[in-house]
Amino acid sequence: MTVPKLGELDFSRGRTAARVGSCVWLLLVGWPLWSFLESGPGPLAAVAALGLVAVFALCWLMVMWRMLSRLAGTPRPWALAGATGAWLALLPLFGAPWAYTSFVFMISAFAASMPVPAFAAAAVATAAVEVLTLVAAGVPPSRFWWVPPAIGVQSVVVAATKSMGLLVSKLDAARVEMAQLAVENERLRFARDLHDTLGHTLTSITIRSQLAARLAPGEPDRAAREMAEVEGAARRALDEVRHAITGYRAPSLSQELESATRNLGVAGIEVAVSPADGPIPAAAEAQLAWAVREAATNVLRHSRARRCRIRLLVNGTSAAVEVRDDGRPARATAGSGDAPAGDIGEAGEGAARGEATAGGRGNGLTGLAERLGAAGGRLEVGTLPEGGYRLYAQVPVETS
């Protein structure tokens, strides 16, 4: 399982730093507040000014912190309204000092909460309000000509910063989703591998144990040999579980063919193996080995066959294995198929092969189809017109 490291895509530190920076920006309010208090206002005016500053600071911080969170796409209109109302109410109290500094806060708040067209209109209105306040305060134009250009530059910068913040938020959400998908894929891989490895081995153990029990009264020596095989199979199953947990496991096609021939023979099923005309690449061989294992397990458990033929095929673009038997299902229950819709899965006998789960679909053929599909291959299963069952697995091969 591959999960992004915190050092690679962790934006929590940058978000925290930006929030701290927004608090630092509030120090700008100190100049107009100090100028106002130094002018000697009455007690009520001082209390009103302090209250409005507190409301403004709180609402502005809520707007900015919202933009710097994972909920940046859902602003808080009431916080913006509170900040705007406090800003307008403080203009007649603080005068020119507030007009020189307050646009820094309002432009950032409007950018954080509004779409681009509305933000552009709000930026123009902010510039007009600030200029009118300065004119009303008797400030000559030579001292505030720079305010509208400064508002324009800040508007562009803040809008770009907002876009970057939204992008960072989306990347953060993608990181979380990628980690969740990685966990889910690992769970599915482990479930598929556990079924593929243990299903075949446990079926072999069951058949050999039954044979040993039948042989014990009359042929104890042969029964002992079969039980030794059972012990060996159990040890192999333990090793396979360990390999499945680590995730490092590539089955051998020759070993799977040998195991299938041996186990089917113990069950009284005659096996004929037709080798391929040429070498099969290692990557394709591993995929076909899984197919041979699943096919042999299903023949043992469900087919009641007498003969089974395994044929290997390879050409310049693909490698394949075809497994046919002449058996009949022990029970065919429509809708309980082991194969998903598409290339794998037919009603009747095809639906009876594999292990049906409570949801009506088994893990064996479904997992095999997923495994082959991930490698660019395909799986076909179904009954034959003349009777019996066919499994065909094909995977592409790399060409140099």
mmCIF file of C-alpha atoms in Angstrom:
data_model
loop_
_atom_site.group_PDB
_atom_site.id
_atom_site.type_symbol
_atom_site.label_atom_id
_atom_site.label_comp_id
_atom_site.label_asym_id
_atom_site.label_seq_id
_atom_site.Cartn_x
_atom_site.Cartn_y
_atom_site.Cartn_z
ATOM 1 C CA MET A 1 0.000 0.000 0.000
ATOM 2 C CA THR A 2 1.341 3.433 -0.975
ATOM 3 C CA VAL A 3 0.222 6.382 1.167
ATOM 4 C CA PRO A 4 1.624 9.903 0.721
ATOM 5 C CA LYS A 5 4.128 10.874 3.382
ATOM 6 C CA LEU A 6 3.236 13.812 5.543
ATOM 7 C CA GLY A 7 6.291 15.696 4.354
ATOM 8 C CA GLU A 8 5.164 15.429 0.739
ATOM 9 C CA LEU A 9 1.597 16.692 0.679
ATOM 10 C CA ASP A 10 0.865 17.890 4.209
ATOM 11 C CA PHE A 11 -0.492 21.448 4.053
ATOM 12 C CA SER A 12 -1.426 21.767 7.739
ATOM 13 C CA ARG A 13 1.748 23.687 8.625
ATOM 14 C CA GLY A 14 1.285 26.191 5.816
ATOM 15 C CA ARG A 15 -2.360 26.684 6.750
ATOM 16 C CA THR A 16 -1.460 27.330 10.389
ATOM 17 C CA ALA A 17 1.224 29.839 9.386
ATOM 18 C CA ALA A 18 -1.267 31.695 7.188
ATOM 19 C CA ARG A 19 -3.750 31.902 10.052
ATOM 20 C CA VAL A 20 -1.088 33.275 12.377
ATOM 21 C CA GLY A 21 -0.152 35.783 9.680
ATOM 22 C CA SER A 22 -3.749 36.971 9.429
ATOM 23 C CA CYS A 23 -3.720 37.696 13.157
ATOM 24 C CA VAL A 24 -0.531 39.716 12.747
ATOM 25 C CA TRP A 25 -2.179 41.861 10.081
ATOM 26 C CA LEU A 26 -4.693 43.050 12.674
ATOM 27 C CA LEU A 27 -1.906 45.082 14.262
ATOM 28 C CA LEU A 28 -2.657 47.642 11.528
ATOM 29 C CA VAL A 29 -5.858 48.488 13.374
ATOM 30 C CA GLY A 30 -3.702 49.838 16.190
ATOM 31 C CA TRP A 31 -2.836 53.058 14.329
ATOM 32 C CA PRO A 32 -6.389 54.363 13.696
ATOM 33 C CA LEU A 33 -7.507 53.118 17.134
ATOM 34 C CA TRP A 34 -4.630 54.889 18.873
ATOM 35 C CA SER A 35 -5.214 58.082 16.875
ATOM 36 C CA PHE A 36 -8.868 58.020 17.879
ATOM 37 C CA LEU A 37 -8.206 57.414 21.579
ATOM 38 C CA GLU A 38 -5.481 60.080 21.601
ATOM 39 C CA SER A 39 -8.002 62.662 20.388
ATOM 40 C CA GLY A 40 -9.831 62.386 23.733
ATOM 41 C CA PRO A 41 -13.246 60.926 22.832
ATOM 42 C CA GLY A 42 -16.005 60.584 25.373
ATOM 43 C CA PRO A 43 -16.518 57.326 27.324
ATOM 44 C CA LEU A 44 -19.427 56.151 25.171
ATOM 45 C CA ALA A 45 -17.545 56.860 21.932
ATOM 46 C CA ALA A 46 -14.474 55.008 23.244
ATOM 47 C CA VAL A 47 -16.544 52.004 24.300
ATOM 48 C CA ALA A 48 -18.370 51.986 20.954
ATOM 49 C CA ALA A 49 -15.077 52.178 19.069
ATOM 50 C CA LEU A 50 -13.551 49.339 21.063
ATOM 51 C CA GLY A 51 -16.678 47.231 20.560
ATOM 52 C CA LEU A 52 -16.744 47.852 16.822
ATOM 53 C CA VAL A 53 -13.044 47.015 16.531
ATOM 54 C CA ALA A 54 -13.628 43.756 18.398
ATOM 55 C CA VAL A 55 -16.556 42.857 16.135
ATOM 56 C CA PHE A 56 -14.566 43.769 13.044
ATOM 57 C CA ALA A 57 -11.508 41.759 14.107
ATOM 58 C CA LEU A 58 -13.564 38.705 15.065
ATOM 59 C CA CYS A 59 -15.651 38.686 11.880
ATOM 60 C CA TRP A 60 -12.639 39.323 9.657
ATOM 61 C CA LEU A 61 -10.671 36.503 11.264
ATOM 62 C CA MET A 62 -13.597 34.124 10.824
ATOM 63 C CA VAL A 63 -13.787 35.020 7.134
ATOM 64 C CA MET A 64 -10.058 34.543 6.603
ATOM 65 C CA TRP A 65 -9.748 31.364 8.651
ATOM 66 C CA ARG A 66 -12.633 29.897 6.713
ATOM 67 C CA MET A 67 -10.778 30.561 3.479
ATOM 68 C CA LEU A 68 -7.682 28.902 4.954
ATOM 69 C CA SER A 69 -9.562 25.727 5.866
ATOM 70 C CA ARG A 70 -10.839 22.706 3.925
ATOM 71 C CA LEU A 71 -14.207 24.505 3.757
ATOM 72 C CA ALA A 72 -12.851 27.381 1.688
ATOM 73 C CA GLY A 73 -15.565 26.871 -0.908
ATOM 74 C CA THR A 74 -18.342 27.557 1.623
ATOM 75 C CA PRO A 75 -17.846 31.089 3.040
ATOM 76 C CA ARG A 76 -19.736 32.560 5.980
ATOM 77 C CA PRO A 77 -21.920 35.444 4.706
ATOM 78 C CA TRP A 78 -22.868 36.591 8.201
ATOM 79 C CA ALA A 79 -19.197 37.042 9.128
ATOM 80 C CA LEU A 80 -18.621 39.125 5.996
ATOM 81 C CA ALA A 81 -21.720 41.195 6.787
ATOM 82 C CA GLY A 82 -20.473 41.787 10.338
ATOM 83 C CA ALA A 83 -17.037 42.866 9.148
ATOM 84 C CA THR A 84 -18.542 45.174 6.515
ATOM 85 C CA GLY A 85 -20.936 46.780 8.987
ATOM 86 C CA ALA A 86 -18.190 47.382 11.554
ATOM 87 C CA TRP A 87 -15.887 48.777 8.839
ATOM 88 C CA LEU A 88 -18.503 51.312 7.686
ATOM 89 C CA ALA A 89 -19.420 52.254 11.263
ATOM 90 C CA LEU A 90 -15.781 52.945 12.140
ATOM 91 C CA LEU A 91 -15.177 55.258 9.165
ATOM 92 C CA PRO A 92 -16.810 58.349 10.750
ATOM 93 C CA LEU A 93 -15.141 57.577 14.096
ATOM 94 C CA PHE A 94 -11.577 56.937 12.955
ATOM 95 C CA GLY A 95 -11.557 59.078 9.795
ATOM 96 C CA ALA A 96 -8.501 59.203 7.544
ATOM 97 C CA PRO A 97 -6.299 56.711 9.450
ATOM 98 C CA TRP A 98 -9.001 54.068 9.100
ATOM 99 C CA ALA A 99 -9.474 54.870 5.407
ATOM 100 C CA TYR A 100 -5.735 54.396 4.830
ATOM 101 C CA THR A 101 -5.659 50.952 6.451
ATOM 102 C CA SER A 102 -9.103 49.354 6.411
ATOM 103 C CA PHE A 103 -9.156 48.556 2.691
ATOM 104 C CA VAL A 104 -6.393 45.987 3.315
ATOM 105 C CA PHE A 105 -8.842 43.967 5.404
ATOM 106 C CA MET A 106 -11.960 44.520 3.335
ATOM 107 C CA ILE A 107 -10.393 43.552 0.004
ATOM 108 C CA SER A 108 -9.143 40.273 1.482
ATOM 109 C CA ALA A 109 -12.532 39.595 3.104
ATOM 110 C CA PHE A 110 -14.457 40.278 -0.109
ATOM 111 C CA ALA A 111 -12.060 38.108 -2.123
ATOM 112 C CA ALA A 112 -12.425 35.246 0.347
ATOM 113 C CA SER A 113 -16.225 35.298 0.298
ATOM 114 C CA MET A 114 -17.326 36.404 -3.170
ATOM 115 C CA PRO A 115 -17.098 35.088 -6.720
ATOM 116 C CA VAL A 116 -14.944 37.080 -9.122
ATOM 117 C CA PRO A 117 -17.659 39.382 -10.623
ATOM 118 C CA ALA A 118 -19.066 40.322 -7.223
ATOM 119 C CA PHE A 119 -15.572 40.766 -5.818
ATOM 120 C CA ALA A 120 -14.630 43.161 -8.626
ATOM 121 C CA ALA A 121 -17.706 45.280 -7.893
ATOM 122 C CA ALA A 122 -16.932 45.196 -4.160
ATOM 123 C CA ALA A 123 -13.340 46.303 -4.803
ATOM 124 C CA VAL A 124 -14.535 49.301 -6.833
ATOM 125 C CA ALA A 125 -17.061 50.208 -4.122
ATOM 126 C CA THR A 126 -14.343 49.919 -1.451
ATOM 127 C CA ALA A 127 -12.086 52.302 -3.372
ATOM 128 C CA ALA A 128 -14.943 54.788 -3.760
ATOM 129 C CA VAL A 129 -15.861 54.664 -0.060
ATOM 130 C CA GLU A 130 -12.248 55.102 1.052
ATOM 131 C CA VAL A 131 -11.679 58.058 -1.319
ATOM 132 C CA LEU A 132 -14.914 59.766 -0.246
ATOM 133 C CA THR A 133 -13.949 59.342 3.419
ATOM 134 C CA LEU A 134 -10.546 60.931 2.796
ATOM 135 C CA VAL A 135 -12.100 63.806 0.859
ATOM 136 C CA ALA A 136 -14.631 64.362 3.639
ATOM 137 C CA ALA A 137 -11.775 64.405 6.157
ATOM 138 C CA GLY A 138 -10.135 67.246 4.216
ATOM 139 C CA VAL A 139 -7.161 65.215 2.961
ATOM 140 C CA PRO A 140 -5.746 66.671 -0.286
ATOM 141 C CA PRO A 141 -5.685 64.337 -3.336
ATOM 142 C CA SER A 142 -1.887 64.456 -3.458
ATOM 143 C CA ARG A 143 -1.857 62.447 -0.219
ATOM 144 C CA PHE A 144 -4.296 59.718 -1.185
ATOM 145 C CA TRP A 145 -3.885 59.341 -4.965
ATOM 146 C CA TRP A 146 -2.170 56.010 -4.354
ATOM 147 C CA VAL A 147 -5.130 54.435 -2.527
ATOM 148 C CA PRO A 148 -7.156 53.319 -5.612
ATOM 149 C CA PRO A 149 -4.083 51.809 -7.368
ATOM 150 C CA ALA A 150 -3.110 50.062 -4.127
ATOM 151 C CA ILE A 151 -6.602 48.609 -3.875
ATOM 152 C CA GLY A 152 -6.382 47.404 -7.477
ATOM 153 C CA VAL A 153 -3.014 45.722 -6.940
ATOM 154 C CA GLN A 154 -4.170 44.113 -3.699
ATOM 155 C CA SER A 155 -7.325 42.857 -5.405
ATOM 156 C CA VAL A 156 -5.287 41.025 -8.031
ATOM 157 C CA VAL A 157 -2.867 39.594 -5.469
ATOM 158 C CA VAL A 158 -5.586 38.461 -3.071
ATOM 159 C CA ALA A 159 -7.652 36.904 -5.874
ATOM 160 C CA ALA A 160 -4.599 34.926 -6.990
ATOM 161 C CA THR A 161 -3.896 33.896 -3.404
ATOM 162 C CA LYS A 162 -7.467 32.703 -3.027
ATOM 163 C CA SER A 163 -7.178 30.604 -6.178
ATOM 164 C CA MET A 164 -3.971 29.078 -4.855
ATOM 165 C CA GLY A 165 -5.616 28.389 -1.508
ATOM 166 C CA LEU A 166 -8.536 26.617 -3.172
ATOM 167 C CA LEU A 167 -6.082 24.556 -5.201
ATOM 168 C CA VAL A 168 -4.190 23.606 -2.052
ATOM 169 C CA SER A 169 -7.465 22.634 -0.396
ATOM 170 C CA LYS A 170 -8.370 20.404 -3.345
ATOM 171 C CA LEU A 171 -4.930 18.784 -3.242
ATOM 172 C CA ASP A 172 -5.353 18.184 0.469
ATOM 173 C CA ALA A 173 -8.725 16.532 -0.119
ATOM 174 C CA ALA A 174 -7.208 14.462 -2.919
ATOM 175 C CA ARG A 175 -4.442 13.324 -0.580
ATOM 176 C CA VAL A 176 -6.982 12.098 1.954
ATOM 177 C CA GLU A 177 -9.023 10.351 -0.734
ATOM 178 C CA MET A 178 -5.898 8.764 -2.201
ATOM 179 C CA ALA A 179 -4.956 7.378 1.203
ATOM 180 C CA GLN A 180 -8.462 5.965 1.671
ATOM 181 C CA LEU A 181 -8.393 4.375 -1.781
ATOM 182 C CA ALA A 182 -4.981 2.891 -1.062
ATOM 183 C CA VAL A 183 -6.328 1.288 2.112
ATOM 184 C CA GLU A 184 -9.373 -0.049 0.260
ATOM 185 C CA ASN A 185 -7.233 -1.428 -2.571
ATOM 186 C CA GLU A 186 -4.973 -3.133 -0.059
ATOM 187 C CA ARG A 187 -7.978 -4.685 1.655
ATOM 188 C CA LEU A 188 -9.300 -5.973 -1.669
ATOM 189 C CA ARG A 189 -5.872 -7.298 -2.624
ATOM 190 C CA PHE A 190 -5.519 -9.141 0.647
ATOM 191 C CA ALA A 191 -9.019 -10.646 0.380
ATOM 192 C CA ARG A 192 -8.353 -11.759 -3.199
ATOM 193 C CA ASP A 193 -4.922 -13.174 -2.398
ATOM 194 C CA LEU A 194 -6.182 -14.973 0.688
ATOM 195 C CA HIS A 195 -8.917 -16.636 -1.343
ATOM 196 C CA ASP A 196 -6.623 -17.530 -4.216
ATOM 197 C CA THR A 197 -3.908 -18.982 -2.009
ATOM 198 C CA LEU A 198 -5.913 -20.788 0.658
ATOM 199 C CA GLY A 199 -8.875 -21.905 -1.447
ATOM 200 C CA HIS A 200 -6.834 -24.261 -3.582
ATOM 201 C CA THR A 201 -4.668 -25.580 -0.738
ATOM 202 C CA LEU A 202 -7.541 -26.211 1.651
ATOM 203 C CA THR A 203 -9.474 -28.003 -1.087
ATOM 204 C CA SER A 204 -6.459 -30.275 -1.600
ATOM 205 C CA ILE A 205 -6.237 -30.922 2.140
ATOM 206 C CA THR A 206 -9.947 -31.805 2.276
ATOM 207 C CA ILE A 207 -9.762 -34.266 -0.610
ATOM 208 C CA ARG A 208 -6.601 -35.973 0.654
ATOM 209 C CA SER A 209 -8.011 -36.218 4.181
ATOM 210 C CA GLN A 210 -11.154 -37.887 2.853
ATOM 211 C CA LEU A 211 -9.057 -40.281 0.776
ATOM 212 C CA ALA A 212 -6.851 -41.139 3.759
ATOM 213 C CA ALA A 213 -9.920 -41.852 5.882
ATOM 214 C CA ARG A 214 -11.220 -44.288 3.261
ATOM 215 C CA LEU A 215 -7.821 -45.974 2.896
ATOM 216 C CA ALA A 216 -7.022 -46.267 6.603
ATOM 217 C CA PRO A 217 -8.882 -49.587 7.291
ATOM 218 C CA GLY A 218 -7.420 -51.544 4.354
ATOM 219 C CA GLU A 219 -4.323 -49.641 3.201
ATOM 220 C CA PRO A 220 -2.775 -47.941 6.243
ATOM 221 C CA ASP A 221 0.559 -47.320 4.530
ATOM 222 C CA ARG A 222 -1.016 -45.430 1.664
ATOM 223 C CA ALA A 223 -3.264 -43.586 4.108
ATOM 224 C CA ALA A 224 -0.150 -42.523 6.022
ATOM 225 C CA ARG A 225 1.416 -41.203 2.813
ATOM 226 C CA GLU A 226 -1.720 -39.213 2.045
ATOM 227 C CA MET A 227 -1.706 -37.722 5.551
ATOM 228 C CA ALA A 228 1.945 -36.766 5.046
ATOM 229 C CA GLU A 229 0.819 -34.920 1.917
ATOM 230 C CA VAL A 230 -1.879 -33.232 4.003
ATOM 231 C CA GLU A 231 0.761 -32.092 6.471
ATOM 232 C CA GLY A 232 2.881 -30.711 3.641
ATOM 233 C CA ALA A 233 -0.097 -28.907 2.155
ATOM 234 C CA ALA A 234 -0.907 -27.363 5.533
ATOM 235 C CA ARG A 235 2.655 -26.103 5.847
ATOM 236 C CA ARG A 236 2.467 -24.631 2.367
ATOM 237 C CA ALA A 237 -0.794 -22.922 3.285
ATOM 238 C CA LEU A 238 0.915 -21.306 6.264
ATOM 239 C CA ASP A 239 3.725 -20.041 4.047
ATOM 240 C CA GLU A 240 1.216 -18.724 1.521
ATOM 241 C CA VAL A 241 -0.626 -16.780 4.210
ATOM 242 C CA ARG A 242 2.655 -15.211 5.291
ATOM 243 C CA HIS A 243 3.423 -14.258 1.709
ATOM 244 C CA ALA A 244 -0.075 -12.840 1.218
ATOM 245 C CA ILE A 245 0.372 -10.620 4.262
ATOM 246 C CA THR A 246 3.670 -9.245 2.999
ATOM 247 C CA GLY A 247 2.283 -8.799 -0.507
ATOM 248 C CA TYR A 248 5.327 -10.303 -2.206
ATOM 249 C CA ARG A 249 4.236 -13.408 -4.024
ATOM 250 C CA ALA A 250 4.388 -14.543 -7.652
ATOM 251 C CA PRO A 251 3.083 -18.077 -8.274
ATOM 252 C CA SER A 252 4.895 -20.388 -10.654
ATOM 253 C CA LEU A 253 2.932 -21.696 -13.626
ATOM 254 C CA SER A 254 4.868 -24.969 -13.697
ATOM 255 C CA GLN A 255 4.227 -25.523 -9.998
ATOM 256 C CA GLU A 256 0.545 -24.764 -10.375
ATOM 257 C CA LEU A 257 0.255 -27.172 -13.301
ATOM 258 C CA GLU A 258 2.029 -29.862 -11.303
ATOM 259 C CA SER A 259 -0.145 -29.227 -8.262
ATOM 260 C CA ALA A 260 -3.326 -29.239 -10.345
ATOM 261 C CA THR A 261 -2.338 -32.531 -12.041
ATOM 262 C CA ARG A 262 -1.503 -34.150 -8.717
ATOM 263 C CA ASN A 263 -4.600 -32.999 -6.842
ATOM 264 C CA LEU A 264 -7.017 -33.712 -9.667
ATOM 265 C CA GLY A 265 -5.439 -37.148 -10.016
ATOM 266 C CA VAL A 266 -6.028 -37.867 -6.342
ATOM 267 C CA ALA A 267 -9.687 -37.041 -6.907
ATOM 268 C CA GLY A 268 -9.835 -39.516 -9.800
ATOM 269 C CA ILE A 269 -9.868 -36.879 -12.538
ATOM 270 C CA GLU A 270 -7.724 -37.580 -15.591
ATOM 271 C CA VAL A 271 -5.639 -34.528 -16.530
ATOM 272 C CA ALA A 272 -4.046 -33.709 -19.890
ATOM 273 C CA VAL A 273 -1.738 -30.709 -20.188
ATOM 274 C CA SER A 274 -0.865 -29.220 -23.583
ATOM 275 C CA PRO A 275 2.188 -26.956 -23.347
ATOM 276 C CA ALA A 276 2.546 -23.706 -25.248
ATOM 277 C CA ASP A 277 4.433 -23.498 -28.535
ATOM 278 C CA GLY A 278 6.977 -21.100 -27.058
ATOM 279 C CA PRO A 279 8.154 -19.520 -23.802
ATOM 280 C CA ILE A 280 5.689 -17.483 -21.808
ATOM 281 C CA PRO A 281 7.032 -14.226 -20.276
ATOM 282 C CA ALA A 282 7.324 -14.200 -16.498
ATOM 283 C CA ALA A 283 4.699 -11.500 -15.938
ATOM 284 C CA ALA A 284 2.115 -13.327 -18.055
ATOM 285 C CA GLU A 285 3.102 -16.655 -16.522
ATOM 286 C CA ALA A 286 2.254 -15.404 -13.024
ATOM 287 C CA GLN A 287 -1.227 -14.299 -14.152
ATOM 288 C CA LEU A 288 -1.895 -17.605 -15.892
ATOM 289 C CA ALA A 289 -0.718 -19.459 -12.785
ATOM 290 C CA TRP A 290 -3.500 -17.793 -10.803
ATOM 291 C CA ALA A 291 -5.982 -18.850 -13.478
ATOM 292 C CA VAL A 292 -4.791 -22.484 -13.370
ATOM 293 C CA ARG A 293 -5.084 -22.497 -9.592
ATOM 294 C CA GLU A 294 -8.634 -21.131 -9.601
ATOM 295 C CA ALA A 295 -9.739 -23.426 -12.426
ATOM 296 C CA ALA A 296 -8.322 -26.535 -10.726
ATOM 297 C CA THR A 297 -9.963 -25.585 -7.438
ATOM 298 C CA ASN A 298 -13.348 -25.201 -9.125
ATOM 299 C CA VAL A 299 -12.990 -28.517 -10.975
ATOM 300 C CA LEU A 300 -12.211 -30.249 -7.691
ATOM 301 C CA ARG A 301 -15.003 -28.675 -5.717
ATOM 302 C CA HIS A 302 -17.871 -28.286 -8.144
ATOM 303 C CA SER A 303 -17.560 -30.182 -11.404
ATOM 304 C CA ARG A 304 -17.880 -33.953 -10.670
ATOM 305 C CA ALA A 305 -15.730 -34.307 -13.796
ATOM 306 C CA ARG A 306 -13.825 -37.380 -14.992
ATOM 307 C CA ARG A 307 -11.469 -35.615 -17.390
ATOM 308 C CA CYS A 308 -9.845 -32.201 -17.493
ATOM 309 C CA ARG A 309 -7.698 -30.629 -20.192
ATOM 310 C CA ILE A 310 -5.353 -27.697 -19.646
ATOM 311 C CA ARG A 311 -4.029 -25.993 -22.755
ATOM 312 C CA LEU A 312 -1.438 -23.209 -22.835
ATOM 313 C CA LEU A 313 -1.261 -20.739 -25.738
ATOM 314 C CA VAL A 314 1.184 -17.984 -26.617
ATOM 315 C CA ASN A 315 1.773 -15.718 -29.592
ATOM 316 C CA GLY A 316 3.423 -12.396 -30.257
ATOM 317 C CA THR A 317 0.823 -10.315 -28.413
ATOM 318 C CA SER A 318 -0.793 -12.496 -25.748
ATOM 319 C CA ALA A 319 -0.566 -15.619 -23.632
ATOM 320 C CA ALA A 320 -3.556 -17.683 -22.534
ATOM 321 C CA VAL A 321 -4.640 -20.794 -20.713
ATOM 322 C CA GLU A 322 -7.793 -22.797 -21.400
ATOM 323 C CA VAL A 323 -9.161 -25.301 -18.894
ATOM 324 C CA ARG A 324 -11.978 -27.618 -19.958
ATOM 325 C CA ASP A 325 -13.687 -30.403 -18.054
ATOM 326 C CA ASP A 326 -16.551 -32.804 -18.756
ATOM 327 C CA GLY A 327 -18.275 -32.425 -15.426
ATOM 328 C CA ARG A 328 -21.607 -31.214 -14.171
ATOM 329 C CA PRO A 329 -22.254 -28.862 -11.254
ATOM 330 C CA ALA A 330 -23.285 -30.286 -7.918
ATOM 331 C CA ARG A 331 -25.992 -27.638 -7.761
ATOM 332 C CA ALA A 332 -26.781 -24.769 -10.099
ATOM 333 C CA THR A 333 -28.503 -21.863 -8.474
ATOM 334 C CA ALA A 334 -29.358 -18.986 -10.737
ATOM 335 C CA GLY A 335 -28.158 -15.696 -9.431
ATOM 336 C CA SER A 336 -25.455 -17.160 -7.206
ATOM 337 C CA GLY A 337 -22.657 -16.739 -9.700
ATOM 338 C CA ASP A 338 -19.052 -16.342 -8.897
ATOM 339 C CA ALA A 339 -18.395 -14.230 -11.922
ATOM 340 C CA PRO A 340 -19.356 -10.630 -12.551
ATOM 341 C CA ALA A 341 -21.269 -9.569 -15.597
ATOM 342 C CA GLY A 342 -19.409 -9.261 -18.863
ATOM 343 C CA ASP A 343 -16.940 -11.790 -20.204
ATOM 344 C CA ILE A 344 -17.195 -13.951 -17.132
ATOM 345 C CA GLY A 345 -20.439 -15.367 -15.927
ATOM 346 C CA GLU A 346 -23.341 -17.367 -17.273
ATOM 347 C CA ALA A 347 -26.397 -18.721 -15.562
ATOM 348 C CA GLY A 348 -26.629 -22.367 -14.699
ATOM 349 C CA GLU A 349 -23.363 -24.225 -14.311
ATOM 350 C CA GLY A 350 -21.281 -21.105 -14.812
ATOM 351 C CA ALA A 351 -23.100 -19.539 -11.905
ATOM 352 C CA ALA A 352 -22.495 -22.522 -9.699
ATOM 353 C CA ARG A 353 -18.704 -22.562 -10.076
ATOM 354 C CA GLY A 354 -16.796 -20.861 -7.259
ATOM 355 C CA GLU A 355 -17.959 -19.940 -3.812
ATOM 356 C CA ALA A 356 -21.141 -17.955 -3.472
ATOM 357 C CA THR A 357 -21.206 -15.343 -0.787
ATOM 358 C CA ALA A 358 -24.142 -13.940 1.097
ATOM 359 C CA GLY A 359 -24.449 -11.220 -1.525
ATOM 360 C CA GLY A 360 -24.937 -13.789 -4.279
ATOM 361 C CA ARG A 361 -21.472 -13.545 -5.812
ATOM 362 C CA GLY A 362 -18.325 -15.441 -4.938
ATOM 363 C CA ASN A 363 -14.759 -14.308 -4.625
ATOM 364 C CA GLY A 364 -12.839 -16.741 -6.832
ATOM 365 C CA LEU A 365 -13.728 -15.870 -10.410
ATOM 366 C CA THR A 366 -14.476 -12.270 -9.464
ATOM 367 C CA GLY A 367 -11.041 -11.861 -7.933
ATOM 368 C CA LEU A 368 -9.398 -13.602 -10.899
ATOM 369 C CA ALA A 369 -11.210 -11.315 -13.346
ATOM 370 C CA GLU A 370 -10.071 -8.255 -11.382
ATOM 371 C CA ARG A 371 -6.513 -9.537 -11.302
ATOM 372 C CA LEU A 372 -6.452 -10.196 -15.060
ATOM 373 C CA GLY A 373 -8.210 -6.928 -15.830
ATOM 374 C CA ALA A 374 -5.560 -4.994 -13.915
ATOM 375 C CA ALA A 375 -2.945 -6.625 -16.148
ATOM 376 C CA GLY A 376 -4.879 -5.740 -19.323
ATOM 377 C CA GLY A 377 -6.241 -9.247 -19.791
ATOM 378 C CA ARG A 378 -9.662 -10.873 -19.806
ATOM 379 C CA LEU A 379 -11.463 -13.904 -18.438
ATOM 380 C CA GLU A 380 -14.158 -16.013 -20.113
ATOM 381 C CA VAL A 381 -16.063 -18.753 -18.307
ATOM 382 C CA GLY A 382 -19.146 -20.766 -19.113
ATOM 383 C CA THR A 383 -20.678 -24.121 -19.981
ATOM 384 C CA LEU A 384 -19.909 -25.918 -23.226
ATOM 385 C CA PRO A 385 -22.585 -26.953 -25.743
ATOM 386 C CA GLU A 386 -21.442 -30.577 -25.591
ATOM 387 C CA GLY A 387 -21.386 -30.483 -21.787
ATOM 388 C CA GLY A 388 -18.747 -29.561 -19.281
ATOM 389 C CA TYR A 389 -17.212 -26.248 -18.428
ATOM 390 C CA ARG A 390 -14.577 -23.924 -19.922
ATOM 391 C CA LEU A 391 -12.352 -21.291 -18.360
ATOM 392 C CA TYR A 392 -10.241 -19.135 -20.662
ATOM 393 C CA ALA A 393 -7.794 -16.533 -19.325
ATOM 394 C CA GLN A 394 -5.764 -14.280 -21.609
ATOM 395 C CA VAL A 395 -3.163 -11.636 -20.785
ATOM 396 C CA PRO A 396 -1.043 -9.428 -23.059
ATOM 397 C CA VAL A 397 2.691 -9.984 -23.331
ATOM 398 C CA GLU A 398 5.320 -7.286 -23.704
ATOM 399 C CA THR A 399 7.087 -7.135 -27.040
ATOM 400 C CA SER A 400 10.569 -5.785 -27.405
#
